[in-house]
Coordinates of C-alpha atoms and ligand atoms in Angstrom, one line a residue:
X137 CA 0.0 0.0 0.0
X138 CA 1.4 3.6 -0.9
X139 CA 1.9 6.5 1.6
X140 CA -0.9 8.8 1.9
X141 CA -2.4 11.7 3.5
X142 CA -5.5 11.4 5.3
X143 CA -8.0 14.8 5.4
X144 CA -10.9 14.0 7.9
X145 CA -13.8 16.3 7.6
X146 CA -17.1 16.7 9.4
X147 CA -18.7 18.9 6.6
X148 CA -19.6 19.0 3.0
X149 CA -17.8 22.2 2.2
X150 CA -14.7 20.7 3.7
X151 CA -14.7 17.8 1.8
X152 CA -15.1 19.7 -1.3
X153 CA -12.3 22.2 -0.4
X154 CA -9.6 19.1 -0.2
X155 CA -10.8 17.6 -3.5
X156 CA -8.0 18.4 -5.4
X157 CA -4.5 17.0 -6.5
X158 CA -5.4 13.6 -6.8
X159 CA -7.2 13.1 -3.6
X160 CA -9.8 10.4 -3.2
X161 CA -12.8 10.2 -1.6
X162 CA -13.5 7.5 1.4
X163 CA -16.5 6.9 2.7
X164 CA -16.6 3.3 5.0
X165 CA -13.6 2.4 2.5
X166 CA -14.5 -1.4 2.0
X167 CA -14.0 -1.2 -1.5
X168 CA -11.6 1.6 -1.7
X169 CA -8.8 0.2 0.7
X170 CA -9.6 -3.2 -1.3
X171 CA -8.4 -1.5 -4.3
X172 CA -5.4 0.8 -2.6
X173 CA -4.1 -2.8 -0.7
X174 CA -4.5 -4.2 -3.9
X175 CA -2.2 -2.3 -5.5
X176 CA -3.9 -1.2 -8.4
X177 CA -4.4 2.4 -7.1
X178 CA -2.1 4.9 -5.1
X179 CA -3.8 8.2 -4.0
X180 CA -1.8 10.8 -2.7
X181 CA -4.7 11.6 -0.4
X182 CA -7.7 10.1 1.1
X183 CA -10.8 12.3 2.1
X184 CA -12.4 10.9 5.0
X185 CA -16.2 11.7 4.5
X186 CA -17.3 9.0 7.0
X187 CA -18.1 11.5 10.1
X188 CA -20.3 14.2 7.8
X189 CA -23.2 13.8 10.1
X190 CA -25.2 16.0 7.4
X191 CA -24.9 13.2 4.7
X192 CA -26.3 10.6 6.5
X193 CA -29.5 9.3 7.3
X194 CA -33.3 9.3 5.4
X195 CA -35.6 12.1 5.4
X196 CA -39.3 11.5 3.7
X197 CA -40.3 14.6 1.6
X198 CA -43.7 15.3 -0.5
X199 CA -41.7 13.5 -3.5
X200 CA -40.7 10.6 -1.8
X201 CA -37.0 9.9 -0.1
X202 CA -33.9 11.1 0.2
X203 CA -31.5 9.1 1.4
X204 CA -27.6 10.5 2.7
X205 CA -24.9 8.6 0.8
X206 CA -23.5 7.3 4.1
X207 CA -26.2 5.8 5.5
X208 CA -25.3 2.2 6.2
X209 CA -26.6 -0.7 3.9
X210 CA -27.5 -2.3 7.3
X211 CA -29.7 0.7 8.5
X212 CA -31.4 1.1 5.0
X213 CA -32.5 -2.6 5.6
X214 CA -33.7 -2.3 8.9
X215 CA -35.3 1.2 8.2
X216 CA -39.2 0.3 8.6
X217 CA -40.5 2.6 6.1
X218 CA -37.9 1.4 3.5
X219 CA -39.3 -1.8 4.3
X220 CA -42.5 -1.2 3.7
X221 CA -42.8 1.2 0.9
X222 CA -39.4 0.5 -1.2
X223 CA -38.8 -3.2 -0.3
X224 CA -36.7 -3.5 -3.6
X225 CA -34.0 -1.4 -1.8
X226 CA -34.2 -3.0 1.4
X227 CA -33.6 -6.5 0.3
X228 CA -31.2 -5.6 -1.9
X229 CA -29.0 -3.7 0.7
X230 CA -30.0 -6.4 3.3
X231 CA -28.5 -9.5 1.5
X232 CA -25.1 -7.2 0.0
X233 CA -21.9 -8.8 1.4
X234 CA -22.3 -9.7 5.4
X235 CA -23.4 -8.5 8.3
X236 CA -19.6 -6.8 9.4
X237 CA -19.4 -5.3 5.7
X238 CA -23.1 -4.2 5.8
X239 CA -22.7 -1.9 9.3
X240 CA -19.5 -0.5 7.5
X241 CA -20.6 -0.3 3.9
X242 CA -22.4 3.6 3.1
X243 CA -24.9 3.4 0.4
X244 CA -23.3 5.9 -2.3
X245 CA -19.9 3.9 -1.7
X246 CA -22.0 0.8 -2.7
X247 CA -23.4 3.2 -5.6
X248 CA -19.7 4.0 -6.7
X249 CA -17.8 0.6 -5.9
X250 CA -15.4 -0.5 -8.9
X251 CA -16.0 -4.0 -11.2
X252 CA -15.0 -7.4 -9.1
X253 CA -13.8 -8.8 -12.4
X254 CA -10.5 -10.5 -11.4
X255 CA -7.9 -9.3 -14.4
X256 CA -9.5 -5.2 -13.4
X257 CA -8.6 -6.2 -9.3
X258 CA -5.0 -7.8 -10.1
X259 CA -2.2 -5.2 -10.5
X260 CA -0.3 -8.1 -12.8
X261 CA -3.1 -7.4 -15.3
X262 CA -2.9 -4.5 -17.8
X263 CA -6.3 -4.3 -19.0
X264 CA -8.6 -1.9 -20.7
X265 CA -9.8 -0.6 -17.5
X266 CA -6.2 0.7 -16.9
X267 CA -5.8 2.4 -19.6
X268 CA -4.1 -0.8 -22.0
X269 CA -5.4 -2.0 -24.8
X270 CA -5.8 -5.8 -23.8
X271 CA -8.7 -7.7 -22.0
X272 CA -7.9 -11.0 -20.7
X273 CA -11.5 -12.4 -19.8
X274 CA -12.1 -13.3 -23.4
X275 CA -9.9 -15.9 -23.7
X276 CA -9.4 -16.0 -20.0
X277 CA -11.5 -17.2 -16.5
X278 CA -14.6 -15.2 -17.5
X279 CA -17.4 -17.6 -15.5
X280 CA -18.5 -14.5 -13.7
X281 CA -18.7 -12.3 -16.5
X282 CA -21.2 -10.6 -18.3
X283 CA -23.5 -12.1 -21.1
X284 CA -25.3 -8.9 -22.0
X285 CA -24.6 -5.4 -23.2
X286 CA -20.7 -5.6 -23.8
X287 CA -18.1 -4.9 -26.8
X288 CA -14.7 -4.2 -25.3
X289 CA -14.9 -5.4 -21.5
X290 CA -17.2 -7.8 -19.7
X291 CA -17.0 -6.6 -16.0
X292 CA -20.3 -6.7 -14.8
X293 CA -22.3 -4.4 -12.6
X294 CA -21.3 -5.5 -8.7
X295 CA -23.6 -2.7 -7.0
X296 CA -26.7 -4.2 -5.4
X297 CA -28.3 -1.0 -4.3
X298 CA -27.7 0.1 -8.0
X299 CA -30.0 -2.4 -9.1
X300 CA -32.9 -1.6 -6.7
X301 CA -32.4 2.1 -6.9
X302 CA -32.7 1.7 -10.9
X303 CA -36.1 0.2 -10.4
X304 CA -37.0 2.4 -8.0
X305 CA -36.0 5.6 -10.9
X306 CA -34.1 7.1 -8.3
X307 CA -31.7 9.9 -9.1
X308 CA -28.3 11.3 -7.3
X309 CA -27.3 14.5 -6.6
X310 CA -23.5 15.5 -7.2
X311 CA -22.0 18.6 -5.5
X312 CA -18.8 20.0 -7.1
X313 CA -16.0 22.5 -5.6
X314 CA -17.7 25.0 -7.3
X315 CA -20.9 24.5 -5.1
X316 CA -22.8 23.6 -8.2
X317 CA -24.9 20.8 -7.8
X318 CA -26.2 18.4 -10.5
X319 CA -29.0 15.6 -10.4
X320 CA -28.3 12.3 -12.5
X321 CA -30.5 9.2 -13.0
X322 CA -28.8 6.3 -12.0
X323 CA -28.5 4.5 -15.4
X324 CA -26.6 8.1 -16.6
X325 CA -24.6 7.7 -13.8
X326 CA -22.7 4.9 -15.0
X327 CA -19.8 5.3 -17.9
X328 CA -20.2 1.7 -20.3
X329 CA -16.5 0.7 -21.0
X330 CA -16.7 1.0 -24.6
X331 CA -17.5 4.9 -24.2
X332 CA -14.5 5.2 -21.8
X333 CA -13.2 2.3 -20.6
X334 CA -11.2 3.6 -17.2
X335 CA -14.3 6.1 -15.9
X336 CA -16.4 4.4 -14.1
X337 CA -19.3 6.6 -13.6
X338 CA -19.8 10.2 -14.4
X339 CA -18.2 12.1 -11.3
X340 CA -15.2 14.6 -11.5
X341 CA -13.1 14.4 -9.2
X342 CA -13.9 17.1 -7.6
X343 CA -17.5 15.8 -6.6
X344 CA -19.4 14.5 -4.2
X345 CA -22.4 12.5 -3.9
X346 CA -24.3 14.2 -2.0
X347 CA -27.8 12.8 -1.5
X348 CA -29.7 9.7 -3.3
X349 CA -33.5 10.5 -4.2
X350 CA -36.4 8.6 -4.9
X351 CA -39.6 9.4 -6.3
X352 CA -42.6 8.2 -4.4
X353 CA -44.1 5.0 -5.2
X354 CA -47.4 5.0 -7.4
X355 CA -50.4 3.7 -5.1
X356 CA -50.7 0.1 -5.5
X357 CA -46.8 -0.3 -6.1
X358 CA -45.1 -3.5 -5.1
X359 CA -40.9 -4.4 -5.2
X360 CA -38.6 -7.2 -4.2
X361 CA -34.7 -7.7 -5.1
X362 CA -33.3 -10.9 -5.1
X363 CA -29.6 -11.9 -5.3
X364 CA -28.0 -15.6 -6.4
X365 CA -24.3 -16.6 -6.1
X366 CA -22.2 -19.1 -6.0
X367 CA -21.7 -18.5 -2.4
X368 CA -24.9 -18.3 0.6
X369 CA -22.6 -15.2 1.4
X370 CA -19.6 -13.4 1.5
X371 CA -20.1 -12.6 -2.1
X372 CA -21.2 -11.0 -5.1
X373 CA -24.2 -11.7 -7.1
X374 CA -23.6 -14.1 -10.2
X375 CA -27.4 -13.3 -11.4
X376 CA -29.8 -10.9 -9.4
X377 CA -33.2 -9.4 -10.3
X378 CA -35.0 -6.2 -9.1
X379 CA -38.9 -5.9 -9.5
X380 CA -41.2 -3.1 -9.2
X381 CA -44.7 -3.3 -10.2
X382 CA -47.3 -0.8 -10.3
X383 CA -50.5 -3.1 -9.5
X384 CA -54.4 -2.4 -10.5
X385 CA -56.3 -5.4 -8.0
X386 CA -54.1 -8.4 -9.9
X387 CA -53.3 -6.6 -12.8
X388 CA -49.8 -5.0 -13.3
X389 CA -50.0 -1.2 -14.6
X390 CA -46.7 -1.0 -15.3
X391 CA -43.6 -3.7 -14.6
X392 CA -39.8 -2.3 -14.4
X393 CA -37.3 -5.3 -14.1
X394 CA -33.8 -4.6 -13.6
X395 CA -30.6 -7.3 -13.8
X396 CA -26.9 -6.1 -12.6
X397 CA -24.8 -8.7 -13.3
X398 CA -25.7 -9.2 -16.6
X399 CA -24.0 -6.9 -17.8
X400 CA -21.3 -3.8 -17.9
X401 CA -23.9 -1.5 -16.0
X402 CA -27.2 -2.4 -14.5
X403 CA -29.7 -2.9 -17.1
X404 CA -33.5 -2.5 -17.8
X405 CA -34.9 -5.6 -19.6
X406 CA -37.3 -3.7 -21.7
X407 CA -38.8 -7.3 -22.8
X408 CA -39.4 -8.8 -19.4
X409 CA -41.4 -5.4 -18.2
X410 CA -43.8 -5.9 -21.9
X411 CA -44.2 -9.4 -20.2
X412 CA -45.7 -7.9 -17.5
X413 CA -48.0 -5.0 -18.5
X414 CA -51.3 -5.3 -18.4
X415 CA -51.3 -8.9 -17.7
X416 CA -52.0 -10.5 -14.4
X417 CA -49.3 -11.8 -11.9
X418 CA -49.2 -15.9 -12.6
X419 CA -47.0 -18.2 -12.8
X420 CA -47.0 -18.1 -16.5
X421 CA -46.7 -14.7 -16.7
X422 CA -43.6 -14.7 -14.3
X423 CA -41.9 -17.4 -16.1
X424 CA -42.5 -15.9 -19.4
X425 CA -40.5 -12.4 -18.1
X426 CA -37.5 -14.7 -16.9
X427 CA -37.4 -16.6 -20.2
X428 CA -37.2 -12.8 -22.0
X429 CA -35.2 -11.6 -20.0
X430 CA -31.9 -13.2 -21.5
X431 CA -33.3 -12.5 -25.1
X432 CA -30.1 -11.2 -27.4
X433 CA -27.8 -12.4 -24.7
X434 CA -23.9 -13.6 -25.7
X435 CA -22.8 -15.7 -23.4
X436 CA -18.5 -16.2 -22.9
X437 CA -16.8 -19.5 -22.9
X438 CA -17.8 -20.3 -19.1
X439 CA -20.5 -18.5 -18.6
X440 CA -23.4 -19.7 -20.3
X441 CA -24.7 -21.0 -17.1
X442 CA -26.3 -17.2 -16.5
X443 CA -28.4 -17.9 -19.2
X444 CA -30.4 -20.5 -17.2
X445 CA -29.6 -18.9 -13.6
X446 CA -31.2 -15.1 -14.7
X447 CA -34.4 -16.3 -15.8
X448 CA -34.9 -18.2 -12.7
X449 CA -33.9 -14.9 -10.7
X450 CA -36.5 -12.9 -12.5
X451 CA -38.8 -15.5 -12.3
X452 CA -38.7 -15.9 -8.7
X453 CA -38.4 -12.2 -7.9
X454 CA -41.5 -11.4 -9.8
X455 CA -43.5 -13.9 -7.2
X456 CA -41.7 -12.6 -4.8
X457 CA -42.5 -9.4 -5.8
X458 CA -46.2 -9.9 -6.2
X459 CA -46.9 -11.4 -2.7
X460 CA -47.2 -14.9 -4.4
X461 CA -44.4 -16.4 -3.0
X462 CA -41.7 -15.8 0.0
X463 CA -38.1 -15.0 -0.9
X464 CA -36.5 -18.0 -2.1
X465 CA -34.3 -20.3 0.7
X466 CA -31.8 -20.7 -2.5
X467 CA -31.2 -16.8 -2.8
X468 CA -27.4 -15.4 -1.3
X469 CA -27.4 -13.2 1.3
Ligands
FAD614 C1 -16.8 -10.2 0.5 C2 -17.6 -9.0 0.0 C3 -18.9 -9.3 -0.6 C4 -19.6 -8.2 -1.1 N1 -20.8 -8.5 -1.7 C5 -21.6 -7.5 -2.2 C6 -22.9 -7.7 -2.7 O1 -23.4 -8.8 -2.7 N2 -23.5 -6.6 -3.3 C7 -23.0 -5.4 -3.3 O2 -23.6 -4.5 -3.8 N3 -21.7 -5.2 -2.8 C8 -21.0 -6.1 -2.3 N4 -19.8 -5.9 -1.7 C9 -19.2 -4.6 -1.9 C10 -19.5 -3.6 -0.7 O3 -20.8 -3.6 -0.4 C11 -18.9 -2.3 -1.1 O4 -17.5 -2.4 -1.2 C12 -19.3 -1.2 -0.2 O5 -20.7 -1.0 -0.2 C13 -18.6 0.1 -0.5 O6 -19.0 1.1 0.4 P1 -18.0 2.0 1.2 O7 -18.8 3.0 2.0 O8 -17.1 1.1 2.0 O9 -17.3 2.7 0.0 P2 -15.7 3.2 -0.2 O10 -14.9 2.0 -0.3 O11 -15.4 4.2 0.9 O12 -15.9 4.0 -1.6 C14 -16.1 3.3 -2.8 C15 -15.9 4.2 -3.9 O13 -16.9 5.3 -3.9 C16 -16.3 6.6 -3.8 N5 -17.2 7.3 -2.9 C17 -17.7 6.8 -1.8 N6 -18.6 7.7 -1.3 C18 -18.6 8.8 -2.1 C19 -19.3 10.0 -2.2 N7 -20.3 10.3 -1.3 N8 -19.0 10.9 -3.2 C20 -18.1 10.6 -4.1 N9 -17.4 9.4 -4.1 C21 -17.7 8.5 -3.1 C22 -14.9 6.3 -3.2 O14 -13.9 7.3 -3.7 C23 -14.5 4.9 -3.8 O15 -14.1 5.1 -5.2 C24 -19.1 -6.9 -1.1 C25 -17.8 -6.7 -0.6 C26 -17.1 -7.7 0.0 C27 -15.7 -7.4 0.6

């Protein structure tokens, strides 16, 4: 690990007067020191955000919730309205990682975590990520790769809350140096490697996330996330599914069904939500999504497995989502 400074701040403004020079942002630094004692990054300085009382917690508004970027994935589970109105979001930050990782892990740092994929995580691999023109999951180990949306690198999407808070349409709100602030949706937050390969989502360096908001839920709204891996825990997903549906009695208004590691970035499956709308919730109909889900997909030497394991998870989810089943025993987390 290199030699660093460390800046601790208890405010926004100070945090955005030490952004400069290379300087990183930490938040509860799970995936941050990961990548620093992994040798693939060296910041001259980190900027501890951790103590900013002002960015954490959830405050409900007229237009539904905003949520401080270092609010714990364990207290966004445990919140009770977040249970009860956006269930998406609390299953998926209730079944990220472990318990330890979940009273440490902040939301936006989930938001804004790097790819998992092995060559990207090794500093003996040059990839595209870095900068090089090479990727080595190709021809390489790519059983955890993506079968969906991807030219020049595979990675996949590792952010659970990414996936929920896609369903759920929420946006973020970036503060700069400048004091400007900015709201993006949280597909536009994401740079797909073939644009530009080595930034990973839209932020400059010198800004912070600042708040994550989501619109309220139509009436009648229903939402479940559900997460599969190789692992019960302790792990990434290898296929997960968010669900929100907008319900008239047992007739779905509108479906929005979101995968993450799919592919590059968390994806929309615009043919699994046309499954959906204005049909009812069956069986039938849930299996029908999961088998569209996976339409146009490419799967890589080892990974065709996903192509079997993703419809299952939307499949599942859907019920799940719809009150017509629990939440599966053979779901991670
Ligand atoms: C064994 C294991 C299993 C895991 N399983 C899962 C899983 O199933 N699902 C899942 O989603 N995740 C999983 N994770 C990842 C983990 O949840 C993330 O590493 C964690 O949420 C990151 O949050 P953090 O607060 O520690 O972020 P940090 O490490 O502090 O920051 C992450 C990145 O975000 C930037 N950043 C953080 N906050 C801000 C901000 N407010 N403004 C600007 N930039 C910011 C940092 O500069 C850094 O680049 C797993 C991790 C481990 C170790």
């Amino acid at each position: 690990m290199n030699r660093f400074t460390l800046a601790e701040c208890t405010s926004v403004d100070a945090a955005l007067s030490q952004l400069q020079d290379g300087a990183v942002v930490k938040a509860g630094g799970v995936d941050l020191l990961d990548r620093m004692k992994d040798g693939i990054e060296t910041p001259p300085k980190l900027v501890n955000i951790r103590n900013i009382a002002e960015l954490r917690g959830t405050r409900e508004t007229e237009q539904g919730l905003t949520i401080g970027p270092l609010t714990t994935l364990a207290e966004i589970s445990s919140h009770p309205l977040i249970r009860e109105r956006y269930q998406i979001l609390s299953d998926a930050c209730g079944h990220a990682a472990t318990p330890h990782i979940r009273n440490m892990a902040t939301v936006g740092g989930n938001l804004l975590q790097r790819v998992q994929c092995w060559y990207y995580r090794s500093a003996d691999f040059q990839c595209i990520r870095k900068g090089k023109e090479f990727c080595f999951a190709f021809d390489g180990l790519n059983q955890y790769h993506a079968i969906m949306d991807y030219t020049s690198c595979p990675s996949v999407a590792p952010s659970s809350a990414a996936v929920a808070l896609l369903g759920l349409n929420a946006s973020v709100q970036l503060t700069s140096a400048k004091r400007s602030k900015r709201m993006v949706g949280i597909q536009e937050l994401y740079v797909v490697p073939d644009a530009n390969p080595t930034k990973f989502t839209v932020i400059e360096p010198d800004e912070l996330l600042t708040a994550i908001i989501i619109p309220r839920p139509a009436a009648g709204t229903r939402s479940a996330y559900q997460k599969y891996g190789e692992k019960e825990s302790f792990d990434w997903a290898i296929a997960d599914a968010g669900v929100v549906l907008e319900m008239d009695g047992s007739t779905c208004r509108r479906a929005v069904v979101t995968m993450g590691a799919a592919s590059p970035v968390v994806r929309r499956s615009a043919e699994a939500e046309a499954a959906l709308q204005g049909k009812p919730i069956t069986e039938e109909t849930a299996r029908a999504a999961g088998r569209v889900a996976v339409h146009g997909a490419r799967p890589l030497s080892m990974n065709s497995y996903k192509l079997d394991m993703f419809p299952v998870a939307v499949y599942r989810t859907v019920l799940l989502a719809a009150g017509l089943c629990g939440r599966d025993p053979s779901a991670a987390g």
